[in-house]
PDB file of C-alpha atoms and ligand atoms in Angstrom:
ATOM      1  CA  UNK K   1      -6.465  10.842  26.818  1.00  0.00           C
ATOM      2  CA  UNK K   2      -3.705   9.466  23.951  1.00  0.00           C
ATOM      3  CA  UNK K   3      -5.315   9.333  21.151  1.00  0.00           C
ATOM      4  CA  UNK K   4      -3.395   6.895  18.532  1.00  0.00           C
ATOM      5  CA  UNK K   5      -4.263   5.593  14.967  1.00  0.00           C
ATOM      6  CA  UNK K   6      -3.562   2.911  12.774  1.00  0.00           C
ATOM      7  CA  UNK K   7      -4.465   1.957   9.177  1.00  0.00           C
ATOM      8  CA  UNK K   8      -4.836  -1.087   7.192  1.00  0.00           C
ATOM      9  CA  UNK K   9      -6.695  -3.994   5.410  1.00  0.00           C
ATOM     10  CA  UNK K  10      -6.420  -6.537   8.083  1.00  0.00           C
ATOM     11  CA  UNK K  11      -7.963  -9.076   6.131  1.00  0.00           C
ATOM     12  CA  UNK K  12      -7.787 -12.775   7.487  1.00  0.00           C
ATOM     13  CA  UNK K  13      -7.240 -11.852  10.757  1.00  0.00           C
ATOM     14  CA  UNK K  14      -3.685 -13.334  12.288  1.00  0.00           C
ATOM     15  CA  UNK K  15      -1.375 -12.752  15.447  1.00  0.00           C
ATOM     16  CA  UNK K  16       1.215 -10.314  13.278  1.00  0.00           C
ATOM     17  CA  UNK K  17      -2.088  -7.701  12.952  1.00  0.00           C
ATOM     18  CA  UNK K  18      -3.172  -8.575  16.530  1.00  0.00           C
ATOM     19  CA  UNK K  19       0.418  -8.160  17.846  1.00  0.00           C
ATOM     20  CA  UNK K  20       0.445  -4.084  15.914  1.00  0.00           C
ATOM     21  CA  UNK K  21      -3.006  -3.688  17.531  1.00  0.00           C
ATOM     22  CA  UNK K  22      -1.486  -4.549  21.059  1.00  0.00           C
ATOM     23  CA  UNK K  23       1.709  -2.437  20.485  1.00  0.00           C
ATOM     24  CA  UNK K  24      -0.197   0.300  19.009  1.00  0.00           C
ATOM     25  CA  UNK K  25      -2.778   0.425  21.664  1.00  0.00           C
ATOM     26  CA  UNK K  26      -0.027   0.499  24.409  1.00  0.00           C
ATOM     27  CA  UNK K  27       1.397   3.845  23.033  1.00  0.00           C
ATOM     28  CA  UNK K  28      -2.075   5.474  24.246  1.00  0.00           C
ATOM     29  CA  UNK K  29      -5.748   5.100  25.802  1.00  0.00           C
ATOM     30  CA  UNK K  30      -7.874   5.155  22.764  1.00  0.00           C
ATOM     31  CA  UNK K  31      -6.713   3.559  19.441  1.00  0.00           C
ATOM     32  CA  UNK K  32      -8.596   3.957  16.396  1.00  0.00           C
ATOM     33  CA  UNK K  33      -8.772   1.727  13.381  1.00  0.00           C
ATOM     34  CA  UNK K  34      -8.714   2.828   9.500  1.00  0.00           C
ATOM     35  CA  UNK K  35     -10.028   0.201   8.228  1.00  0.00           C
ATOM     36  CA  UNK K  36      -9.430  -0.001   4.136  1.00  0.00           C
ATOM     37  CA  UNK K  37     -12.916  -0.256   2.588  1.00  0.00           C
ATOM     38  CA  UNK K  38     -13.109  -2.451  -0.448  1.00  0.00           C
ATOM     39  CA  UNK K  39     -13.357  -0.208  -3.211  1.00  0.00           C
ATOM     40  CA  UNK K  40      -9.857   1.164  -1.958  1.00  0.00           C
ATOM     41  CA  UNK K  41      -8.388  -2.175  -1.724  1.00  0.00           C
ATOM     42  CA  UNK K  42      -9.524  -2.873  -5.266  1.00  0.00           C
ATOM     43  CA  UNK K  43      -8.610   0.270  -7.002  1.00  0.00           C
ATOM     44  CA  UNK K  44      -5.535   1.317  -5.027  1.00  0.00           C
ATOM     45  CA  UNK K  45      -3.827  -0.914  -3.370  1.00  0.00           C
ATOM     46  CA  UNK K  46      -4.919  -3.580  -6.049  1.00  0.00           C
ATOM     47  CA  UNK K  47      -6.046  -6.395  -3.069  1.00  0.00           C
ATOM     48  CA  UNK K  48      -8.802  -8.300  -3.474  1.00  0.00           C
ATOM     49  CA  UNK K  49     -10.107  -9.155  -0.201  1.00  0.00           C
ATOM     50  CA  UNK K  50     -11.122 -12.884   1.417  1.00  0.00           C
ATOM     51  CA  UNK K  51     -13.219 -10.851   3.899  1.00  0.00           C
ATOM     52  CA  UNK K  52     -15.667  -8.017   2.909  1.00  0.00           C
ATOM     53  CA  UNK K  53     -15.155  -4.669   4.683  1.00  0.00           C
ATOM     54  CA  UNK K  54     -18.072  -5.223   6.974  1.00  0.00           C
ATOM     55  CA  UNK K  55     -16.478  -8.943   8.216  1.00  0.00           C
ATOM     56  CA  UNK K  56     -12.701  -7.286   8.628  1.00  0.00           C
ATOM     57  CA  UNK K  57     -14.695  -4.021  10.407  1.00  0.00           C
ATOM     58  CA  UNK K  58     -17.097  -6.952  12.885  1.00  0.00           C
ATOM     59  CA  UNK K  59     -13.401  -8.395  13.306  1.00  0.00           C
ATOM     60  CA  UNK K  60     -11.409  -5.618  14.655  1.00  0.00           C
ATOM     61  CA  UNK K  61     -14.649  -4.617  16.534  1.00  0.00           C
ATOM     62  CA  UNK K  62     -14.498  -7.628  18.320  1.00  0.00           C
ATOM     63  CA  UNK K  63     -10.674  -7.018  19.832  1.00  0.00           C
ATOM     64  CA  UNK K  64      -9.872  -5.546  22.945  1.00  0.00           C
ATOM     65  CA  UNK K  65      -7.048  -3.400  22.349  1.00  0.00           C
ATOM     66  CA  UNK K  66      -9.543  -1.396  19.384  1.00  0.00           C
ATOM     67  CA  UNK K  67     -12.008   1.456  20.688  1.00  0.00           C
ATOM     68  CA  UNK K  68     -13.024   2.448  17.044  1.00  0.00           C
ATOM     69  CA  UNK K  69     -12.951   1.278  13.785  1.00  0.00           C
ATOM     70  CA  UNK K  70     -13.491   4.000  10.674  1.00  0.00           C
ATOM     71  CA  UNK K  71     -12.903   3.587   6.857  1.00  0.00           C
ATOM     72  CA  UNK K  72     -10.270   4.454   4.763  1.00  0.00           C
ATOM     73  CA  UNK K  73     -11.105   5.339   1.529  1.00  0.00           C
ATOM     74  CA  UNK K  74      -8.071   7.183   0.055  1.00  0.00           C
ATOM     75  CA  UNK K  75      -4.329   7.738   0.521  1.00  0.00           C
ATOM     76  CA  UNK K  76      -4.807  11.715   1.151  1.00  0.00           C
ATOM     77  CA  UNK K  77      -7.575  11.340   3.745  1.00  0.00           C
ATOM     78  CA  UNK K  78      -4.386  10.853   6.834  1.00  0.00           C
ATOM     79  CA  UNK K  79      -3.986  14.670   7.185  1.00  0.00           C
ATOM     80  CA  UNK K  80      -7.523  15.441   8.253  1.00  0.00           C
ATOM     81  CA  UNK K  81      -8.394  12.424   9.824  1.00  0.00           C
ATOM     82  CA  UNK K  82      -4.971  13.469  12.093  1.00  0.00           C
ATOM     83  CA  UNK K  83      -7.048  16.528  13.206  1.00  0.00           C
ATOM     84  CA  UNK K  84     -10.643  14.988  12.850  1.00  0.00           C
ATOM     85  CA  UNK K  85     -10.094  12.379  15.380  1.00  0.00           C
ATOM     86  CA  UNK K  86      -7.715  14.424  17.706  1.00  0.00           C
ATOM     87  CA  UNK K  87      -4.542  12.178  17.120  1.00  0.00           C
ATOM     88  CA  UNK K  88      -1.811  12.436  19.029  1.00  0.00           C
ATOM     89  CA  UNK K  89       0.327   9.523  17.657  1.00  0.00           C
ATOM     90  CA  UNK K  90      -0.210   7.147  14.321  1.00  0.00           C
ATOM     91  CA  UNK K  91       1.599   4.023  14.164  1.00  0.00           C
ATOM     92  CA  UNK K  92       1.845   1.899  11.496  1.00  0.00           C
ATOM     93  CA  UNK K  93       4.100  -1.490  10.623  1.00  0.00           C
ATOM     94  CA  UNK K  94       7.796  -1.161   9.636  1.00  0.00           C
ATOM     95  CA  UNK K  95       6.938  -1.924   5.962  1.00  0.00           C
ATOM     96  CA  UNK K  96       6.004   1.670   5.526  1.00  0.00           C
ATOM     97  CA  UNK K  97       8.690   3.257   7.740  1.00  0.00           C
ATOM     98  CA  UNK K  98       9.351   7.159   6.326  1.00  0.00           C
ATOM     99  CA  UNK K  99       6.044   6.743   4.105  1.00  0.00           C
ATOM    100  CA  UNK K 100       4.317   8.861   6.408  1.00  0.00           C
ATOM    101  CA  UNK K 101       6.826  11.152   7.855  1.00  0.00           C
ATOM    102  CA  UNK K 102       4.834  14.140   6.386  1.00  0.00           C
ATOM    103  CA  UNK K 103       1.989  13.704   9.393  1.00  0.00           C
ATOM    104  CA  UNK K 104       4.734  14.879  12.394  1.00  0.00           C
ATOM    105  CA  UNK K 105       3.743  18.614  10.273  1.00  0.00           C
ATOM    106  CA  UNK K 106       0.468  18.069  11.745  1.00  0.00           C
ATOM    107  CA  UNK K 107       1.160  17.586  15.141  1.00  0.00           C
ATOM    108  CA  UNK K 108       1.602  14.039  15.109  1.00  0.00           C
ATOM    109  CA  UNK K 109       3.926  11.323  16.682  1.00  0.00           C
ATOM    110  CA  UNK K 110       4.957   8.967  13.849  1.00  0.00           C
ATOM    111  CA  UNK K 111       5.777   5.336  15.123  1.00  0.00           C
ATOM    112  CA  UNK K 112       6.528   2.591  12.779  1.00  0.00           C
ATOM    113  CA  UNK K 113       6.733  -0.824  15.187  1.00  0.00           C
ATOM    114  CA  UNK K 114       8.312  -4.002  13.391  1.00  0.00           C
ATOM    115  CA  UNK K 115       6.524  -6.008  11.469  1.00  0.00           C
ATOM    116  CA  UNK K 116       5.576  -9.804  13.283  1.00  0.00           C
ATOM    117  CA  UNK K 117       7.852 -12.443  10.821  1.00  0.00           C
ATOM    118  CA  UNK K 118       6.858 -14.957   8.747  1.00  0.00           C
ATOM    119  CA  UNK K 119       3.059 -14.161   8.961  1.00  0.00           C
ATOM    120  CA  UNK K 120       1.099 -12.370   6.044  1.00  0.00           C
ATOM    121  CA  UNK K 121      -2.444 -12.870   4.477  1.00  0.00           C
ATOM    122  CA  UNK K 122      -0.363 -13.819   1.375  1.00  0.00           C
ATOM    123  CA  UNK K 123       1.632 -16.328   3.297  1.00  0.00           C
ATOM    124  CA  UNK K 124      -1.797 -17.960   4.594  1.00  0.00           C
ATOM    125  CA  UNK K 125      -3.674 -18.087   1.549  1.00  0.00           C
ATOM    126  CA  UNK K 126      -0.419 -19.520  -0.643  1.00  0.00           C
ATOM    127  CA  UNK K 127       0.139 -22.314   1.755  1.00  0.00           C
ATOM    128  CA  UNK K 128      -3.182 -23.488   2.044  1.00  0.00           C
ATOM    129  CA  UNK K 129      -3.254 -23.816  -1.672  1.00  0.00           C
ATOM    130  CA  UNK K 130      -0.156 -25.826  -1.407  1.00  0.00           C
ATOM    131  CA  UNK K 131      -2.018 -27.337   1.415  1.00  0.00           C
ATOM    132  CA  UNK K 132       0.790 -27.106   4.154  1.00  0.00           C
TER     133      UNK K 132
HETATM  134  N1  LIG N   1       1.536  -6.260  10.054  1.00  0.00           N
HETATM  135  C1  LIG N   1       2.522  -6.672  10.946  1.00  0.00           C
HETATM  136  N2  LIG N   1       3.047  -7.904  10.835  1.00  0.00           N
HETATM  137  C2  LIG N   1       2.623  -8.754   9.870  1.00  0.00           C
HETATM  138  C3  LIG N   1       1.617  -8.365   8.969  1.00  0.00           C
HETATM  139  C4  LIG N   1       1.076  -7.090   9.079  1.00  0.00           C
HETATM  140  O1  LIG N   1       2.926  -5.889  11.840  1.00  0.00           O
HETATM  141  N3  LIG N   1       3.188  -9.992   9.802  1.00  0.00           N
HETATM  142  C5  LIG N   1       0.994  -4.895  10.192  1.00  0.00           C
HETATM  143  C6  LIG N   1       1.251  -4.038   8.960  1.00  0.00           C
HETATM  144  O2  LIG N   1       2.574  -3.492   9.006  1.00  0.00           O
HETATM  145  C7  LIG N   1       0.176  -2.967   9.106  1.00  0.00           C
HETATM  146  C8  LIG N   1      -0.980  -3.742   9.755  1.00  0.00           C
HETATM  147  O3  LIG N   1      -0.416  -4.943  10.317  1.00  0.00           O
HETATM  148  O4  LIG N   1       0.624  -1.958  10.012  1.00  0.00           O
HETATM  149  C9  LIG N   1      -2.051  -4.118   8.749  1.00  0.00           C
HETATM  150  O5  LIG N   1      -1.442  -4.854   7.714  1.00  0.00           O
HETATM  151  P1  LIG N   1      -2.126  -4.814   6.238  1.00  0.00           P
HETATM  152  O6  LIG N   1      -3.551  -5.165   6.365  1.00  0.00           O
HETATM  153  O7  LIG N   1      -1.241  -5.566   5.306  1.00  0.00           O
HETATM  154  O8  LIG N   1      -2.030  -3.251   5.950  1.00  0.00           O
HETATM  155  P2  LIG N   1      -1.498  -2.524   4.635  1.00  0.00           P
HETATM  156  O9  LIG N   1      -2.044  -3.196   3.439  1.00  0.00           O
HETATM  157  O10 LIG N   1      -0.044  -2.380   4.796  1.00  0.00           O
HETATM  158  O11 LIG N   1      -2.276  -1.121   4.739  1.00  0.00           O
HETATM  159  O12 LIG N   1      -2.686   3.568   4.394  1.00  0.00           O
HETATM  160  C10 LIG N   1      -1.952   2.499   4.952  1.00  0.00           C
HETATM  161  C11 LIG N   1      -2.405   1.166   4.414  1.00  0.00           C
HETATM  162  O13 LIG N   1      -3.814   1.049   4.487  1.00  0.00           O
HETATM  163  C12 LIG N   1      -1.718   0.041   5.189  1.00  0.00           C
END
């Protein structure tokens, strides 16, 4: 069984994180979500979320292509979570491509898969304040 992982915030839910779920999930048989919990979002990657952790986590539950759904609480926590979880392949949007390079040392394939245009949280929430 191909084991694959992916990690994010996926908050507001929209077809560009649905469309990585179904590419990443087609790379394997079991694809595991790390989900960013809120204090990470806060204090690292300085996001403030519309959806709490436990909405975003009933969210990605609640998708086909996703067999599991664990937190991320930290940048470092990729290396043992590769070996934790038995990964044989993380995949992650284009935004980060070479970011995470350093996990092939662990055994890893390292996929970055292109990013779905013109859709982002950010997008969403600036043009319904402009009411689009
Ligand atoms: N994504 C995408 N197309 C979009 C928007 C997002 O393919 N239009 C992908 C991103 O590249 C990422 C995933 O969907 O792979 C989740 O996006 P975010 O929630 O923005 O994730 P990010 O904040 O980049 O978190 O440790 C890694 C970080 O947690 C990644």
């Amino acid at each position: 069984m191909k084991r694959v992982i992916t990690y994010g915030t996926f908050d507001m839910l929209h077809y560009g994180h649905i469309n990585l779920l179904r590419r990443a999930k087609e790379l394997g048989d079991y694809l595991i979500v790390a989900l960013s919990t809120d204090k990470f979002n806060l204090d690292m990657k300085h996001k403030k979320c519309f959806f709490s952790y436990e909405q975003r986590k009933l969210l990605l539950e609640s998708i086909r292509f996703v067999d599991l759904v664990i937190p991320e609480e930290n940048w470092e926590q990729k290396k043992s979570d590769m070996h934790l979880y038995q990964i044989d392949t993380f995949v992650i949007g284009d935004d980060w491509k070479g970011k995470f390079d350093y996990l092939k040392e662990e055994g890893v394939e390292v996929v970055y898969l292109a990013r779905t245009p013109e859709i982002s949280t950010t997008q969403i929430k600036q043009d319904l304040k402009s009411n689009k």
